[in-house]
Amino acid sequence: MTVSLEQLRRCHVAVDLGAARTRVYVKGLGLVVDEPSVAAVNTRTGSLIAVGALAEQMTGRTPDYIRVARPVSGGTVVDIEMAQRMLRHLLGEKLRRQLRRKPWLRAAACTPHDSDPLAQRASVETLVGLGARRVELIDTLIAAAVGCGLPVEQPTATMIMVCGAATTQIAVLSLGSIVSAVRIPVGGDAIDHAVIQHLRQHHALMLPSQSVRPLQLALSGSGLTSRGPATTEIHGRDVATGLARSVRVETAAVRQAIHAPLTGVLDGLGKILRDCPPDLVADLVDCGIMMVGGSALLPGLDQMLRDATGMPVHIAERPDVCAVLGLGAMLDGRIEPMVLDPLAC
Protein backbone atom coordinates (compact mmCIF):
# COMPACT_ATOMS: atom_id res chain seq x y z
CA MET A 1 0.00 0.00 0.00
CA THR A 2 1.18 3.52 -0.70
CA VAL A 3 0.14 4.61 2.83
CA SER A 4 0.19 2.65 6.05
CA LEU A 5 -2.92 1.39 7.79
CA GLU A 6 -1.98 3.52 10.80
CA GLN A 7 -2.17 6.66 8.65
CA LEU A 8 -5.54 5.61 7.24
CA ARG A 9 -6.95 4.98 10.75
CA ARG A 10 -6.36 8.67 11.51
CA CYS A 11 -8.59 9.74 8.61
CA HIS A 12 -12.16 10.85 9.26
CA VAL A 13 -13.69 10.62 5.78
CA ALA A 14 -13.09 8.51 2.66
CA VAL A 15 -14.07 9.62 -0.85
CA ASP A 16 -14.35 7.61 -4.06
CA LEU A 17 -14.68 10.08 -6.94
CA GLY A 18 -15.68 7.94 -9.90
CA ALA A 19 -16.61 8.89 -13.43
CA ALA A 20 -20.11 7.51 -12.91
CA ARG A 21 -20.79 7.91 -9.18
CA THR A 22 -19.40 9.71 -6.15
CA ARG A 23 -19.35 7.89 -2.82
CA VAL A 24 -18.42 9.24 0.60
CA TYR A 25 -17.78 7.19 3.74
CA VAL A 26 -17.65 8.97 7.12
CA LYS A 27 -16.00 7.30 10.07
CA GLY A 28 -18.63 6.20 12.53
CA LEU A 29 -21.53 6.89 10.16
CA GLY A 30 -20.81 4.57 7.23
CA LEU A 31 -21.67 5.27 3.59
CA VAL A 32 -23.44 8.64 3.56
CA VAL A 33 -23.28 9.63 -0.14
CA ASP A 34 -23.83 7.45 -3.21
CA GLU A 35 -24.89 9.71 -6.08
CA PRO A 36 -24.04 10.19 -9.78
CA SER A 37 -21.03 12.45 -10.42
CA VAL A 38 -23.08 15.04 -12.27
CA ALA A 39 -23.83 18.73 -11.68
CA ALA A 40 -26.15 21.11 -13.55
CA VAL A 41 -25.08 24.78 -13.77
CA ASN A 42 -26.85 27.93 -14.91
CA THR A 43 -24.34 29.47 -17.33
CA ARG A 44 -25.99 32.93 -17.07
CA THR A 45 -25.59 33.29 -13.32
CA GLY A 46 -23.02 30.59 -12.56
CA SER A 47 -25.27 29.11 -9.87
CA LEU A 48 -25.55 25.41 -9.23
CA ILE A 49 -29.03 24.11 -10.06
CA ALA A 50 -28.83 20.42 -9.20
CA VAL A 51 -26.36 17.66 -8.36
CA GLY A 52 -26.47 13.89 -8.29
CA ALA A 53 -29.49 11.95 -9.54
CA LEU A 54 -31.55 15.04 -10.38
CA ALA A 55 -28.74 16.51 -12.48
CA GLU A 56 -28.29 13.19 -14.29
CA GLN A 57 -31.97 13.21 -15.25
CA MET A 58 -31.41 16.60 -16.89
CA THR A 59 -28.82 15.23 -19.35
CA GLY A 60 -30.00 15.94 -22.90
CA ARG A 61 -33.14 17.71 -21.67
CA THR A 62 -31.91 21.18 -20.72
CA PRO A 63 -32.26 24.58 -22.44
CA ASP A 64 -29.19 26.34 -23.78
CA TYR A 65 -28.39 28.26 -20.60
CA ILE A 66 -28.14 25.12 -18.42
CA ARG A 67 -25.00 23.02 -18.71
CA VAL A 68 -24.76 19.50 -17.30
CA ALA A 69 -21.15 18.91 -16.23
CA ARG A 70 -19.26 15.79 -15.22
CA PRO A 71 -16.25 16.98 -13.20
CA VAL A 72 -14.70 13.50 -13.04
CA SER A 73 -13.51 11.51 -16.04
CA GLY A 74 -11.90 8.08 -15.81
CA GLY A 75 -11.40 8.42 -12.05
CA THR A 76 -9.54 11.73 -12.52
CA VAL A 77 -10.88 15.11 -11.45
CA VAL A 78 -10.90 17.31 -14.56
CA ASP A 79 -12.73 20.30 -13.01
CA ILE A 80 -11.60 20.88 -9.42
CA GLU A 81 -13.93 23.79 -8.67
CA MET A 82 -17.01 21.98 -9.98
CA ALA A 83 -16.06 18.81 -8.10
CA GLN A 84 -15.80 20.79 -4.87
CA ARG A 85 -19.17 22.43 -5.39
CA MET A 86 -20.75 19.09 -6.22
CA LEU A 87 -19.31 17.45 -3.10
CA ARG A 88 -20.46 20.30 -0.86
CA HIS A 89 -24.06 19.91 -1.99
CA LEU A 90 -23.96 16.12 -1.85
CA LEU A 91 -22.68 16.15 1.73
CA GLY A 92 -25.29 18.64 2.91
CA GLU A 93 -24.97 21.44 5.45
CA LYS A 94 -25.52 19.24 8.50
CA LEU A 95 -22.78 16.77 7.64
CA ARG A 96 -20.35 19.50 6.55
CA ARG A 97 -20.90 21.28 9.88
CA GLN A 98 -20.15 18.03 11.69
CA LEU A 99 -16.93 17.53 9.74
CA ARG A 100 -15.84 21.14 10.35
CA ARG A 101 -15.77 20.39 14.07
CA LYS A 102 -12.71 18.17 13.46
CA PRO A 103 -9.70 20.34 14.35
CA TRP A 104 -7.42 18.42 11.99
CA LEU A 105 -9.64 16.87 9.34
CA ARG A 106 -7.97 14.03 7.44
CA ALA A 107 -9.39 12.49 4.29
CA ALA A 108 -8.60 9.43 2.18
CA ALA A 109 -9.31 9.12 -1.54
CA CYS A 110 -9.12 6.41 -4.19
CA THR A 111 -6.92 6.99 -7.22
CA PRO A 112 -6.76 4.84 -10.37
CA HIS A 113 -3.75 2.60 -10.76
CA ASP A 114 -0.71 4.27 -12.30
CA SER A 115 -2.34 7.70 -12.26
CA ASP A 116 0.02 10.56 -13.06
CA PRO A 117 1.07 13.13 -10.41
CA LEU A 118 -1.19 15.78 -11.95
CA ALA A 119 -4.27 13.57 -11.49
CA GLN A 120 -3.26 12.82 -7.90
CA ARG A 121 -2.76 16.51 -7.26
CA ALA A 122 -6.25 17.26 -8.56
CA SER A 123 -7.78 14.75 -6.12
CA VAL A 124 -5.83 16.24 -3.22
CA GLU A 125 -6.79 19.83 -4.07
CA THR A 126 -10.45 18.85 -4.39
CA LEU A 127 -10.56 17.57 -0.82
CA VAL A 128 -8.32 20.30 0.56
CA GLY A 129 -10.80 22.82 -0.80
CA LEU A 130 -13.48 21.12 1.31
CA GLY A 131 -11.51 21.63 4.51
CA ALA A 132 -9.24 18.58 4.68
CA ARG A 133 -5.89 19.40 6.26
CA ARG A 134 -4.27 16.20 5.00
CA VAL A 135 -5.26 13.79 2.21
CA GLU A 136 -4.06 10.21 1.91
CA LEU A 137 -4.24 8.53 -1.51
CA ILE A 138 -4.68 4.80 -1.97
CA ASP A 139 -4.85 2.70 -5.11
CA THR A 140 -8.40 1.81 -6.14
CA LEU A 141 -7.35 -1.78 -6.77
CA ILE A 142 -6.21 -2.31 -3.18
CA ALA A 143 -9.24 -0.53 -1.71
CA ALA A 144 -11.63 -2.59 -3.83
CA ALA A 145 -9.84 -5.84 -2.91
CA VAL A 146 -10.19 -5.04 0.78
CA GLY A 147 -13.83 -4.04 0.32
CA CYS A 148 -14.81 -7.36 -1.26
CA GLY A 149 -13.05 -9.42 1.42
CA LEU A 150 -10.01 -10.71 -0.45
CA PRO A 151 -7.02 -11.76 1.72
CA VAL A 152 -4.87 -8.91 0.46
CA GLU A 153 -2.25 -9.10 3.23
CA GLN A 154 -1.60 -12.84 2.87
CA PRO A 155 1.26 -14.36 0.81
CA THR A 156 -1.15 -15.77 -1.75
CA ALA A 157 -2.14 -14.39 -5.12
CA THR A 158 -5.50 -12.69 -5.58
CA MET A 159 -6.68 -11.19 -8.85
CA ILE A 160 -9.15 -8.34 -8.94
CA MET A 161 -10.82 -6.62 -11.87
CA VAL A 162 -12.35 -3.19 -11.31
CA CYS A 163 -14.87 -2.58 -14.10
CA GLY A 164 -15.58 1.14 -14.12
CA ALA A 165 -17.48 3.46 -16.41
CA ALA A 166 -14.43 4.73 -18.31
CA THR A 167 -11.65 2.25 -17.52
CA THR A 168 -11.06 -1.35 -16.48
CA GLN A 169 -8.26 -2.04 -14.01
CA ILE A 170 -6.84 -5.51 -13.46
CA ALA A 171 -4.24 -6.50 -10.87
CA VAL A 172 -2.66 -9.43 -9.07
CA LEU A 173 -2.09 -8.71 -5.36
CA SER A 174 0.08 -10.40 -2.78
CA LEU A 175 1.35 -9.33 0.66
CA GLY A 176 -0.64 -6.11 0.55
CA SER A 177 0.99 -4.86 -2.66
CA ILE A 178 0.38 -4.92 -6.39
CA VAL A 179 2.52 -7.51 -8.18
CA SER A 180 1.28 -6.77 -11.69
CA ALA A 181 -1.43 -4.42 -12.89
CA VAL A 182 -2.79 -2.82 -16.02
CA ARG A 183 -5.35 -0.12 -16.74
CA ILE A 184 -7.38 -0.44 -19.96
CA PRO A 185 -9.36 2.52 -21.39
CA VAL A 186 -12.47 0.37 -21.88
CA GLY A 187 -15.42 0.48 -19.51
CA GLY A 188 -19.18 0.53 -19.31
CA ASP A 189 -19.40 3.70 -21.39
CA ALA A 190 -17.48 2.08 -24.27
CA ILE A 191 -19.82 -0.92 -24.18
CA ASP A 192 -22.88 1.34 -24.23
CA HIS A 193 -21.37 3.29 -27.14
CA ALA A 194 -20.85 0.03 -29.07
CA VAL A 195 -24.53 -0.84 -28.65
CA ILE A 196 -25.64 2.65 -29.71
CA GLN A 197 -23.43 2.56 -32.81
CA HIS A 198 -24.69 -0.90 -33.77
CA LEU A 199 -28.33 0.18 -33.60
CA ARG A 200 -27.59 3.37 -35.53
CA GLN A 201 -25.70 1.64 -38.35
CA HIS A 202 -27.83 -1.49 -38.78
CA HIS A 203 -31.28 -0.27 -37.77
CA ALA A 204 -31.12 3.52 -38.34
CA LEU A 205 -32.26 3.96 -34.73
CA MET A 206 -31.01 6.48 -32.19
CA LEU A 207 -31.35 5.59 -28.53
CA PRO A 208 -31.94 8.28 -25.88
CA SER A 209 -28.71 9.33 -24.21
CA GLN A 210 -30.33 9.15 -20.81
CA SER A 211 -33.28 7.69 -18.89
CA VAL A 212 -32.02 4.06 -19.08
CA ARG A 213 -28.67 2.54 -19.89
CA PRO A 214 -28.81 1.48 -23.53
CA LEU A 215 -27.03 -1.73 -22.68
CA GLN A 216 -29.56 -2.79 -20.07
CA LEU A 217 -32.38 -1.94 -22.47
CA ALA A 218 -30.89 -3.96 -25.31
CA LEU A 219 -29.87 -6.96 -23.23
CA SER A 220 -32.93 -7.79 -21.20
CA GLY A 221 -33.10 -11.32 -19.84
CA SER A 222 -29.87 -13.30 -19.87
CA GLY A 223 -27.99 -10.66 -21.82
CA LEU A 224 -24.65 -11.75 -23.19
CA THR A 225 -25.33 -15.43 -22.65
CA SER A 226 -26.57 -17.56 -25.54
CA ARG A 227 -29.46 -18.73 -23.36
CA GLY A 228 -31.01 -15.26 -23.51
CA PRO A 229 -33.96 -14.21 -25.66
CA ALA A 230 -33.41 -14.39 -29.42
CA THR A 231 -34.84 -10.91 -30.04
CA THR A 232 -35.74 -7.88 -27.98
CA GLU A 233 -37.76 -4.75 -28.74
CA ILE A 234 -35.97 -1.40 -28.69
CA HIS A 235 -37.62 2.02 -28.61
CA GLY A 236 -35.85 5.05 -30.01
CA ARG A 237 -35.85 7.74 -32.69
CA ASP A 238 -35.57 7.16 -36.43
CA VAL A 239 -32.36 8.65 -37.82
CA ALA A 240 -33.95 9.83 -41.09
CA THR A 241 -37.38 11.09 -40.01
CA GLY A 242 -36.78 11.91 -36.36
CA LEU A 243 -39.99 10.14 -35.38
CA ALA A 244 -40.34 7.66 -32.54
CA ARG A 245 -39.93 4.07 -33.74
CA SER A 246 -39.61 0.58 -32.29
CA VAL A 247 -37.60 -2.25 -33.84
CA ARG A 248 -36.93 -5.86 -32.90
CA VAL A 249 -33.21 -6.51 -32.61
CA GLU A 250 -31.42 -9.85 -32.59
CA THR A 251 -29.55 -10.13 -29.32
CA ALA A 252 -26.89 -12.29 -30.99
CA ALA A 253 -25.89 -9.30 -33.12
CA VAL A 254 -25.82 -7.06 -30.05
CA ARG A 255 -23.60 -9.58 -28.26
CA GLN A 256 -21.22 -9.52 -31.23
CA ALA A 257 -21.08 -5.71 -31.11
CA ILE A 258 -20.30 -5.78 -27.40
CA HIS A 259 -17.50 -8.30 -27.79
CA ALA A 260 -15.49 -5.85 -29.93
CA PRO A 261 -14.54 -3.42 -27.09
CA LEU A 262 -14.20 -6.29 -24.62
CA THR A 263 -11.32 -7.80 -26.60
CA GLY A 264 -9.11 -5.07 -25.09
CA VAL A 265 -10.03 -6.30 -21.62
CA LEU A 266 -9.13 -9.88 -22.57
CA ASP A 267 -5.79 -8.72 -23.97
CA GLY A 268 -5.02 -6.89 -20.72
CA LEU A 269 -5.94 -9.97 -18.73
CA GLY A 270 -3.56 -12.07 -20.80
CA LYS A 271 -0.75 -9.53 -20.26
CA ILE A 272 -1.24 -9.70 -16.49
CA LEU A 273 -0.99 -13.50 -16.47
CA ARG A 274 2.13 -13.42 -18.65
CA ASP A 275 3.87 -10.93 -16.34
CA CYS A 276 3.06 -12.83 -13.11
CA PRO A 277 5.47 -15.30 -11.51
CA PRO A 278 4.41 -18.94 -12.10
CA ASP A 279 3.76 -19.56 -8.39
CA LEU A 280 1.19 -16.75 -8.24
CA VAL A 281 -0.52 -17.93 -11.43
CA ALA A 282 -0.84 -21.37 -9.83
CA ASP A 283 -2.68 -19.74 -6.88
CA LEU A 284 -5.05 -18.01 -9.27
CA VAL A 285 -6.21 -21.32 -10.70
CA ASP A 286 -7.87 -22.01 -7.35
CA CYS A 287 -9.07 -18.57 -6.20
CA GLY A 288 -9.86 -17.14 -9.65
CA ILE A 289 -10.81 -13.57 -10.55
CA MET A 290 -12.92 -11.25 -8.40
CA MET A 291 -14.94 -8.69 -10.37
CA VAL A 292 -16.02 -5.40 -8.80
CA GLY A 293 -17.37 -2.11 -10.16
CA GLY A 294 -20.71 -1.18 -11.68
CA SER A 295 -19.92 -2.73 -15.07
CA ALA A 296 -19.17 -6.08 -13.42
CA LEU A 297 -22.93 -6.65 -13.39
CA LEU A 298 -23.00 -6.78 -17.19
CA PRO A 299 -24.94 -10.00 -17.92
CA GLY A 300 -22.69 -12.76 -19.21
CA LEU A 301 -19.37 -10.92 -18.77
CA ASP A 302 -18.23 -13.31 -16.04
CA GLN A 303 -18.96 -16.33 -18.25
CA MET A 304 -17.00 -14.78 -21.13
CA LEU A 305 -13.96 -14.40 -18.83
CA ARG A 306 -14.32 -18.00 -17.65
CA ASP A 307 -14.30 -19.23 -21.24
CA ALA A 308 -11.28 -17.08 -22.14
CA THR A 309 -9.09 -17.91 -19.12
CA GLY A 310 -10.35 -21.24 -17.80
CA MET A 311 -10.27 -19.80 -14.26
CA PRO A 312 -13.20 -19.35 -11.86
CA VAL A 313 -14.73 -15.85 -11.95
CA HIS A 314 -16.67 -14.36 -9.04
CA ILE A 315 -18.70 -11.15 -8.72
CA ALA A 316 -18.53 -9.32 -5.39
CA GLU A 317 -21.65 -9.12 -3.26
CA ARG A 318 -21.85 -5.33 -3.64
CA PRO A 319 -19.52 -4.70 -6.59
CA ASP A 320 -20.39 -1.03 -7.10
CA VAL A 321 -19.34 0.14 -3.60
CA CYS A 322 -16.40 -2.19 -2.85
CA ALA A 323 -13.74 0.53 -3.17
CA VAL A 324 -15.29 2.98 -0.72
CA LEU A 325 -16.26 0.18 1.69
CA GLY A 326 -12.65 -1.01 1.60
CA LEU A 327 -11.46 2.47 2.49
CA GLY A 328 -14.06 2.60 5.25
CA ALA A 329 -12.81 -0.71 6.69
CA MET A 330 -9.30 0.74 6.84
CA LEU A 331 -10.55 3.93 8.49
CA ASP A 332 -12.47 1.95 11.12
CA GLY A 333 -9.45 -0.23 11.88
CA ARG A 334 -11.10 -3.47 10.79
CA ILE A 335 -8.08 -4.53 8.71
CA GLU A 336 -5.10 -5.99 10.53
CA PRO A 337 -1.78 -6.18 8.66
CA MET A 338 0.30 -9.31 8.72
CA VAL A 339 3.32 -8.60 10.90
CA LEU A 340 6.64 -10.03 9.74
CA ASP A 341 9.17 -10.14 12.59
CA PRO A 342 12.81 -10.00 11.54
CA LEU A 343 14.69 -13.21 12.19
CA ALA A 344 17.47 -13.10 14.78
CA CYS A 345 20.89 -13.91 13.37
Coordinates of C-alpha atoms in Angstrom, one line a residue:
M1 CA 0.0 0.0 0.0
T2 CA 1.2 3.5 -0.7
V3 CA 0.1 4.6 2.8
S4 CA 0.2 2.6 6.1
L5 CA -2.9 1.4 7.8
E6 CA -2.0 3.5 10.8
Q7 CA -2.2 6.7 8.6
L8 CA -5.5 5.6 7.2
R9 CA -6.9 5.0 10.7
R10 CA -6.4 8.7 11.5
C11 CA -8.6 9.7 8.6
H12 CA -12.2 10.8 9.3
V13 CA -13.7 10.6 5.8
A14 CA -13.1 8.5 2.7
V15 CA -14.1 9.6 -0.9
D16 CA -14.4 7.6 -4.1
L17 CA -14.7 10.1 -6.9
G18 CA -15.7 7.9 -9.9
A19 CA -16.6 8.9 -13.4
A20 CA -20.1 7.5 -12.9
R21 CA -20.8 7.9 -9.2
T22 CA -19.4 9.7 -6.1
R23 CA -19.4 7.9 -2.8
V24 CA -18.4 9.2 0.6
Y25 CA -17.8 7.2 3.7
V26 CA -17.7 9.0 7.1
K27 CA -16.0 7.3 10.1
G28 CA -18.6 6.2 12.5
L29 CA -21.5 6.9 10.2
G30 CA -20.8 4.6 7.2
L31 CA -21.7 5.3 3.6
V32 CA -23.4 8.6 3.6
V33 CA -23.3 9.6 -0.1
D34 CA -23.8 7.5 -3.2
E35 CA -24.9 9.7 -6.1
P36 CA -24.0 10.2 -9.8
S37 CA -21.0 12.4 -10.4
V38 CA -23.1 15.0 -12.3
A39 CA -23.8 18.7 -11.7
A40 CA -26.2 21.1 -13.6
V41 CA -25.1 24.8 -13.8
N42 CA -26.9 27.9 -14.9
T43 CA -24.3 29.5 -17.3
R44 CA -26.0 32.9 -17.1
T45 CA -25.6 33.3 -13.3
G46 CA -23.0 30.6 -12.6
S47 CA -25.3 29.1 -9.9
L48 CA -25.5 25.4 -9.2
I49 CA -29.0 24.1 -10.1
A50 CA -28.8 20.4 -9.2
V51 CA -26.4 17.7 -8.4
G52 CA -26.5 13.9 -8.3
A53 CA -29.5 12.0 -9.5
L54 CA -31.6 15.0 -10.4
A55 CA -28.7 16.5 -12.5
E56 CA -28.3 13.2 -14.3
Q57 CA -32.0 13.2 -15.2
M58 CA -31.4 16.6 -16.9
T59 CA -28.8 15.2 -19.3
G60 CA -30.0 15.9 -22.9
R61 CA -33.1 17.7 -21.7
T62 CA -31.9 21.2 -20.7
P63 CA -32.3 24.6 -22.4
D64 CA -29.2 26.3 -23.8
Y65 CA -28.4 28.3 -20.6
I66 CA -28.1 25.1 -18.4
R67 CA -25.0 23.0 -18.7
V68 CA -24.8 19.5 -17.3
A69 CA -21.2 18.9 -16.2
R70 CA -19.3 15.8 -15.2
P71 CA -16.2 17.0 -13.2
V72 CA -14.7 13.5 -13.0
S73 CA -13.5 11.5 -16.0
G74 CA -11.9 8.1 -15.8
G75 CA -11.4 8.4 -12.1
T76 CA -9.5 11.7 -12.5
V77 CA -10.9 15.1 -11.5
V78 CA -10.9 17.3 -14.6
D79 CA -12.7 20.3 -13.0
I80 CA -11.6 20.9 -9.4
E81 CA -13.9 23.8 -8.7
M82 CA -17.0 22.0 -10.0
A83 CA -16.1 18.8 -8.1
Q84 CA -15.8 20.8 -4.9
R85 CA -19.2 22.4 -5.4
M86 CA -20.8 19.1 -6.2
L87 CA -19.3 17.4 -3.1
R88 CA -20.5 20.3 -0.9
H89 CA -24.1 19.9 -2.0
L90 CA -24.0 16.1 -1.8
L91 CA -22.7 16.2 1.7
G92 CA -25.3 18.6 2.9
E93 CA -25.0 21.4 5.4
K94 CA -25.5 19.2 8.5
L95 CA -22.8 16.8 7.6
R96 CA -20.4 19.5 6.6
R97 CA -20.9 21.3 9.9
Q98 CA -20.2 18.0 11.7
L99 CA -16.9 17.5 9.7
R100 CA -15.8 21.1 10.3
R101 CA -15.8 20.4 14.1
K102 CA -12.7 18.2 13.5
P103 CA -9.7 20.3 14.4
W104 CA -7.4 18.4 12.0
L105 CA -9.6 16.9 9.3
R106 CA -8.0 14.0 7.4
A107 CA -9.4 12.5 4.3
A108 CA -8.6 9.4 2.2
A109 CA -9.3 9.1 -1.5
C110 CA -9.1 6.4 -4.2
T111 CA -6.9 7.0 -7.2
P112 CA -6.8 4.8 -10.4
H113 CA -3.8 2.6 -10.8
D114 CA -0.7 4.3 -12.3
S115 CA -2.3 7.7 -12.3
D116 CA 0.0 10.6 -13.1
P117 CA 1.1 13.1 -10.4
L118 CA -1.2 15.8 -12.0
A119 CA -4.3 13.6 -11.5
Q120 CA -3.3 12.8 -7.9
R121 CA -2.8 16.5 -7.3
A122 CA -6.3 17.3 -8.6
S123 CA -7.8 14.8 -6.1
V124 CA -5.8 16.2 -3.2
E125 CA -6.8 19.8 -4.1
T126 CA -10.4 18.9 -4.4
L127 CA -10.6 17.6 -0.8
V128 CA -8.3 20.3 0.6
G129 CA -10.8 22.8 -0.8
L130 CA -13.5 21.1 1.3
G131 CA -11.5 21.6 4.5
A132 CA -9.2 18.6 4.7
R133 CA -5.9 19.4 6.3
R134 CA -4.3 16.2 5.0
V135 CA -5.3 13.8 2.2
E136 CA -4.1 10.2 1.9
L137 CA -4.2 8.5 -1.5
I138 CA -4.7 4.8 -2.0
D139 CA -4.9 2.7 -5.1
T140 CA -8.4 1.8 -6.1
L141 CA -7.4 -1.8 -6.8
I142 CA -6.2 -2.3 -3.2
A143 CA -9.2 -0.5 -1.7
A144 CA -11.6 -2.6 -3.8
A145 CA -9.8 -5.8 -2.9
V146 CA -10.2 -5.0 0.8
G147 CA -13.8 -4.0 0.3
C148 CA -14.8 -7.4 -1.3
G149 CA -13.1 -9.4 1.4
L150 CA -10.0 -10.7 -0.5
P151 CA -7.0 -11.8 1.7
V152 CA -4.9 -8.9 0.5
E153 CA -2.3 -9.1 3.2
Q154 CA -1.6 -12.8 2.9
P155 CA 1.3 -14.4 0.8
T156 CA -1.2 -15.8 -1.7
A157 CA -2.1 -14.4 -5.1
T158 CA -5.5 -12.7 -5.6
M159 CA -6.7 -11.2 -8.8
I160 CA -9.1 -8.3 -8.9
M161 CA -10.8 -6.6 -11.9
V162 CA -12.3 -3.2 -11.3
C163 CA -14.9 -2.6 -14.1
G164 CA -15.6 1.1 -14.1
A165 CA -17.5 3.5 -16.4
A166 CA -14.4 4.7 -18.3
T167 CA -11.7 2.2 -17.5
T168 CA -11.1 -1.4 -16.5
Q169 CA -8.3 -2.0 -14.0
I170 CA -6.8 -5.5 -13.5
A171 CA -4.2 -6.5 -10.9
V172 CA -2.7 -9.4 -9.1
L173 CA -2.1 -8.7 -5.4
S174 CA 0.1 -10.4 -2.8
L175 CA 1.3 -9.3 0.7
G176 CA -0.6 -6.1 0.5
S177 CA 1.0 -4.9 -2.7
I178 CA 0.4 -4.9 -6.4
V179 CA 2.5 -7.5 -8.2
S180 CA 1.3 -6.8 -11.7
A181 CA -1.4 -4.4 -12.9
V182 CA -2.8 -2.8 -16.0
R183 CA -5.3 -0.1 -16.7
I184 CA -7.4 -0.4 -20.0
P185 CA -9.4 2.5 -21.4
V186 CA -12.5 0.4 -21.9
G187 CA -15.4 0.5 -19.5
G188 CA -19.2 0.5 -19.3
D189 CA -19.4 3.7 -21.4
A190 CA -17.5 2.1 -24.3
I191 CA -19.8 -0.9 -24.2
D192 CA -22.9 1.3 -24.2
H193 CA -21.4 3.3 -27.1
A194 CA -20.8 0.0 -29.1
V195 CA -24.5 -0.8 -28.6
I196 CA -25.6 2.6 -29.7
Q197 CA -23.4 2.6 -32.8
H198 CA -24.7 -0.9 -33.8
L199 CA -28.3 0.2 -33.6
R200 CA -27.6 3.4 -35.5
Q201 CA -25.7 1.6 -38.3
H202 CA -27.8 -1.5 -38.8
H203 CA -31.3 -0.3 -37.8
A204 CA -31.1 3.5 -38.3
L205 CA -32.3 4.0 -34.7
M206 CA -31.0 6.5 -32.2
L207 CA -31.4 5.6 -28.5
P208 CA -31.9 8.3 -25.9
S209 CA -28.7 9.3 -24.2
Q210 CA -30.3 9.1 -20.8
S211 CA -33.3 7.7 -18.9
V212 CA -32.0 4.1 -19.1
R213 CA -28.7 2.5 -19.9
P214 CA -28.8 1.5 -23.5
L215 CA -27.0 -1.7 -22.7
Q216 CA -29.6 -2.8 -20.1
L217 CA -32.4 -1.9 -22.5
A218 CA -30.9 -4.0 -25.3
L219 CA -29.9 -7.0 -23.2
S220 CA -32.9 -7.8 -21.2
G221 CA -33.1 -11.3 -19.8
S222 CA -29.9 -13.3 -19.9
G223 CA -28.0 -10.7 -21.8
L224 CA -24.7 -11.8 -23.2
T225 CA -25.3 -15.4 -22.6
S226 CA -26.6 -17.6 -25.5
R227 CA -29.5 -18.7 -23.4
G228 CA -31.0 -15.3 -23.5
P229 CA -34.0 -14.2 -25.7
A230 CA -33.4 -14.4 -29.4
T231 CA -34.8 -10.9 -30.0
T232 CA -35.7 -7.9 -28.0
E233 CA -37.8 -4.8 -28.7
I234 CA -36.0 -1.4 -28.7
H235 CA -37.6 2.0 -28.6
G236 CA -35.8 5.1 -30.0
R237 CA -35.8 7.7 -32.7
D238 CA -35.6 7.2 -36.4
V239 CA -32.4 8.7 -37.8
A240 CA -34.0 9.8 -41.1
T241 CA -37.4 11.1 -40.0
G242 CA -36.8 11.9 -36.4
L243 CA -40.0 10.1 -35.4
A244 CA -40.3 7.7 -32.5
R245 CA -39.9 4.1 -33.7
S246 CA -39.6 0.6 -32.3
V247 CA -37.6 -2.3 -33.8
R248 CA -36.9 -5.9 -32.9
V249 CA -33.2 -6.5 -32.6
E250 CA -31.4 -9.8 -32.6
T251 CA -29.5 -10.1 -29.3
A252 CA -26.9 -12.3 -31.0
A253 CA -25.9 -9.3 -33.1
V254 CA -25.8 -7.1 -30.1
R255 CA -23.6 -9.6 -28.3
Q256 CA -21.2 -9.5 -31.2
A257 CA -21.1 -5.7 -31.1
I258 CA -20.3 -5.8 -27.4
H259 CA -17.5 -8.3 -27.8
A260 CA -15.5 -5.9 -29.9
P261 CA -14.5 -3.4 -27.1
L262 CA -14.2 -6.3 -24.6
T263 CA -11.3 -7.8 -26.6
G264 CA -9.1 -5.1 -25.1
V265 CA -10.0 -6.3 -21.6
L266 CA -9.1 -9.9 -22.6
D267 CA -5.8 -8.7 -24.0
G268 CA -5.0 -6.9 -20.7
L269 CA -5.9 -10.0 -18.7
G270 CA -3.6 -12.1 -20.8
K271 CA -0.8 -9.5 -20.3
I272 CA -1.2 -9.7 -16.5
L273 CA -1.0 -13.5 -16.5
R274 CA 2.1 -13.4 -18.7
D275 CA 3.9 -10.9 -16.3
C276 CA 3.1 -12.8 -13.1
P277 CA 5.5 -15.3 -11.5
P278 CA 4.4 -18.9 -12.1
D279 CA 3.8 -19.6 -8.4
L280 CA 1.2 -16.8 -8.2
V281 CA -0.5 -17.9 -11.4
A282 CA -0.8 -21.4 -9.8
D283 CA -2.7 -19.7 -6.9
L284 CA -5.1 -18.0 -9.3
V285 CA -6.2 -21.3 -10.7
D286 CA -7.9 -22.0 -7.4
C287 CA -9.1 -18.6 -6.2
G288 CA -9.9 -17.1 -9.7
I289 CA -10.8 -13.6 -10.5
M290 CA -12.9 -11.3 -8.4
M291 CA -14.9 -8.7 -10.4
V292 CA -16.0 -5.4 -8.8
G293 CA -17.4 -2.1 -10.2
G294 CA -20.7 -1.2 -11.7
S295 CA -19.9 -2.7 -15.1
A296 CA -19.2 -6.1 -13.4
L297 CA -22.9 -6.6 -13.4
L298 CA -23.0 -6.8 -17.2
P299 CA -24.9 -10.0 -17.9
G300 CA -22.7 -12.8 -19.2
L301 CA -19.4 -10.9 -18.8
D302 CA -18.2 -13.3 -16.0
Q303 CA -19.0 -16.3 -18.2
M304 CA -17.0 -14.8 -21.1
L305 CA -14.0 -14.4 -18.8
R306 CA -14.3 -18.0 -17.7
D307 CA -14.3 -19.2 -21.2
A308 CA -11.3 -17.1 -22.1
T309 CA -9.1 -17.9 -19.1
G310 CA -10.4 -21.2 -17.8
M311 CA -10.3 -19.8 -14.3
P312 CA -13.2 -19.4 -11.9
V313 CA -14.7 -15.9 -11.9
H314 CA -16.7 -14.4 -9.0
I315 CA -18.7 -11.2 -8.7
A316 CA -18.5 -9.3 -5.4
E317 CA -21.7 -9.1 -3.3
R318 CA -21.8 -5.3 -3.6
P319 CA -19.5 -4.7 -6.6
D320 CA -20.4 -1.0 -7.1
V321 CA -19.3 0.1 -3.6
C322 CA -16.4 -2.2 -2.9
A323 CA -13.7 0.5 -3.2
V324 CA -15.3 3.0 -0.7
L325 CA -16.3 0.2 1.7
G326 CA -12.6 -1.0 1.6
L327 CA -11.5 2.5 2.5
G328 CA -14.1 2.6 5.3
A329 CA -12.8 -0.7 6.7
M330 CA -9.3 0.7 6.8
L331 CA -10.6 3.9 8.5
D332 CA -12.5 2.0 11.1
G333 CA -9.5 -0.2 11.9
R334 CA -11.1 -3.5 10.8
I335 CA -8.1 -4.5 8.7
E336 CA -5.1 -6.0 10.5
P337 CA -1.8 -6.2 8.7
M338 CA 0.3 -9.3 8.7
V339 CA 3.3 -8.6 10.9
L340 CA 6.6 -10.0 9.7
D341 CA 9.2 -10.1 12.6
P342 CA 12.8 -10.0 11.5
L343 CA 14.7 -13.2 12.2
A344 CA 17.5 -13.1 14.8
C345 CA 20.9 -13.9 13.4

